[in-house]
PDB file of C-alpha atoms in Angstrom:
ATOM      1  CA  UNK A  90       5.556 -17.769 -25.380  1.00 67.00           C
ATOM      2  CA  UNK A  91       7.149 -13.954 -25.153  1.00 80.00           C
ATOM      3  CA  UNK A  92       9.350 -12.542 -22.469  1.00 83.00           C
ATOM      4  CA  UNK A  93       6.851 -10.085 -20.604  1.00 87.00           C
ATOM      5  CA  UNK A  94       4.666 -13.293 -19.755  1.00 89.00           C
ATOM      6  CA  UNK A  95       6.894 -15.459 -18.598  1.00 86.00           C
ATOM      7  CA  UNK A  96       8.206 -12.476 -16.603  1.00 88.00           C
ATOM      8  CA  UNK A  97       4.594 -11.541 -15.565  1.00 92.00           C
ATOM      9  CA  UNK A  98       3.632 -15.169 -14.645  1.00 91.00           C
ATOM     10  CA  UNK A  99       6.876 -15.932 -12.274  1.00 90.00           C
ATOM     11  CA  UNK A 100       5.729 -12.779 -10.712  1.00 91.00           C
ATOM     12  CA  UNK A 101       3.130 -13.173 -10.156  1.00 92.00           C
ATOM     13  CA  UNK A 102       3.429 -16.806  -8.656  1.00 91.00           C
ATOM     14  CA  UNK A 103       6.345 -15.881  -6.788  1.00 91.00           C
ATOM     15  CA  UNK A 104       3.907 -13.047  -4.711  1.00 90.00           C
ATOM     16  CA  UNK A 105       1.428 -15.337  -3.871  1.00 92.00           C
ATOM     17  CA  UNK A 106       4.157 -18.260  -2.699  1.00 91.00           C
ATOM     18  CA  UNK A 107       5.337 -15.553  -0.228  1.00 92.00           C
ATOM     19  CA  UNK A 108       1.626 -14.076   0.485  1.00 91.00           C
ATOM     20  CA  UNK A 109       0.970 -17.766   1.273  1.00 93.00           C
ATOM     21  CA  UNK A 110       4.113 -18.322   3.423  1.00 92.00           C
ATOM     22  CA  UNK A 111       3.814 -14.591   5.496  1.00 92.00           C
ATOM     23  CA  UNK A 112       7.442 -14.109   4.206  1.00 90.00           C
ATOM     24  CA  UNK A 113       9.128 -11.275   5.447  1.00 93.00           C
ATOM     25  CA  UNK A 114      10.703  -8.971   3.620  1.00 92.00           C
ATOM     26  CA  UNK A 115      14.192  -9.903   2.555  1.00 93.00           C
ATOM     27  CA  UNK A 116      12.602 -13.029   1.663  1.00 92.00           C
ATOM     28  CA  UNK A 117      10.146 -11.931  -0.487  1.00 91.00           C
ATOM     29  CA  UNK A 118      12.546  -9.825  -2.585  1.00 93.00           C
ATOM     30  CA  UNK A 119      14.838 -13.873  -2.429  1.00 93.00           C
ATOM     31  CA  UNK A 120      11.509 -15.400  -3.910  1.00 92.00           C
ATOM     32  CA  UNK A 121      10.539 -12.336  -6.650  1.00 91.00           C
ATOM     33  CA  UNK A 122      13.729 -12.904  -7.837  1.00 91.00           C
ATOM     34  CA  UNK A 123      13.908 -16.763  -8.198  1.00 90.00           C
ATOM     35  CA  UNK A 124      10.994 -16.750  -9.714  1.00 90.00           C
ATOM     36  CA  UNK A 125      11.816 -14.587 -12.641  1.00 89.00           C
ATOM     37  CA  UNK A 126      15.344 -16.496 -12.901  1.00 86.00           C
ATOM     38  CA  UNK A 127      12.432 -19.389 -12.912  1.00 85.00           C
ATOM     39  CA  UNK A 128      10.426 -18.536 -15.658  1.00 85.00           C
ATOM     40  CA  UNK A 129      13.550 -17.575 -17.291  1.00 83.00           C
ATOM     41  CA  UNK A 130      14.489 -21.070 -17.437  1.00 78.00           C
ATOM     42  CA  UNK A 131      12.780 -22.938 -20.212  1.00 77.00           C
ATOM     43  CA  UNK A 132      14.269 -19.490 -22.795  1.00 78.00           C
ATOM     44  CA  UNK A 133      17.572 -21.020 -21.889  1.00 76.00           C
ATOM     45  CA  UNK A 134      17.640 -23.775 -24.961  1.00 75.00           C
ATOM     46  CA  UNK A 135      17.021 -21.078 -27.349  1.00 77.00           C
ATOM     47  CA  UNK A 136      19.884 -19.066 -28.340  1.00 79.00           C
ATOM     48  CA  UNK A 137      17.655 -15.783 -30.669  1.00 83.00           C
ATOM     49  CA  UNK A 138      15.464 -15.825 -27.299  1.00 82.00           C
ATOM     50  CA  UNK A 139      15.796 -13.025 -24.625  1.00 82.00           C
ATOM     51  CA  UNK A 140      17.818 -15.204 -22.371  1.00 81.00           C
ATOM     52  CA  UNK A 141      19.243 -16.804 -24.257  1.00 81.00           C
ATOM     53  CA  UNK A 142      20.866 -14.272 -25.393  1.00 85.00           C
ATOM     54  CA  UNK A 143      21.990 -13.412 -22.333  1.00 85.00           C
ATOM     55  CA  UNK A 144      23.440 -16.289 -21.555  1.00 82.00           C
ATOM     56  CA  UNK A 145      24.799 -17.436 -25.204  1.00 82.00           C
ATOM     57  CA  UNK A 146      27.773 -19.570 -23.657  1.00 84.00           C
ATOM     58  CA  UNK A 147      25.139 -22.217 -22.081  1.00 78.00           C
ATOM     59  CA  UNK A 148      22.391 -22.002 -24.399  1.00 77.00           C
ATOM     60  CA  UNK A 149      24.720 -22.583 -27.254  1.00 76.00           C
ATOM     61  CA  UNK A 150      25.838 -25.998 -26.343  1.00 74.00           C
ATOM     62  CA  UNK A 151      22.916 -26.975 -24.466  1.00 72.00           C
ATOM     63  CA  UNK A 152      20.539 -26.211 -27.783  1.00 73.00           C
ATOM     64  CA  UNK A 153      23.148 -28.676 -29.510  1.00 67.00           C
ATOM     65  CA  UNK A 154      22.393 -31.341 -27.006  1.00 66.00           C
ATOM     66  CA  UNK A 155      19.003 -31.152 -26.026  1.00 62.00           C
ATOM     67  CA  UNK A 156      16.457 -29.060 -28.277  1.00 57.00           C
ATOM     68  CA  UNK A 157      13.775 -30.225 -26.043  1.00 60.00           C
ATOM     69  CA  UNK A 158      14.648 -30.098 -22.689  1.00 60.00           C
ATOM     70  CA  UNK A 159      12.448 -27.630 -20.825  1.00 58.00           C
ATOM     71  CA  UNK A 160       9.293 -29.739 -22.242  1.00 63.00           C
ATOM     72  CA  UNK A 161      10.705 -32.736 -20.653  1.00 67.00           C
ATOM     73  CA  UNK A 162      12.620 -31.747 -17.641  1.00 64.00           C
ATOM     74  CA  UNK A 163       8.866 -30.054 -16.641  1.00 62.00           C
ATOM     75  CA  UNK A 164       6.595 -33.215 -17.436  1.00 67.00           C
ATOM     76  CA  UNK A 165       9.203 -35.150 -15.067  1.00 71.00           C
ATOM     77  CA  UNK A 166       9.398 -33.209 -12.283  1.00 67.00           C
ATOM     78  CA  UNK A 167       5.945 -31.491 -11.902  1.00 64.00           C
ATOM     79  CA  UNK A 168       4.552 -34.714 -10.991  1.00 70.00           C
ATOM     80  CA  UNK A 169       6.627 -34.321  -8.128  1.00 68.00           C
ATOM     81  CA  UNK A 170       5.946 -30.847  -6.755  1.00 63.00           C
ATOM     82  CA  UNK A 171       2.149 -31.763  -6.916  1.00 56.00           C
TER      83      UNK A 171
END
């Protein structure tokens, strides 16, 4: 998935959530920022990705230890969210 696609999905989902909960403007901004950051987290284990380059000191150790970390994490936590 491309970085732009992840950001667009994070923006869309965070705006839906803030609209569903009738959030105030400050809360909407916080949810919006959290949606963008949350959508970029799966790229943290790829040092050559757009987000991985920005957090390189974190990205390299994570990439070395757990190559498919985000896939297993998502599969483990998704049933808890549903």
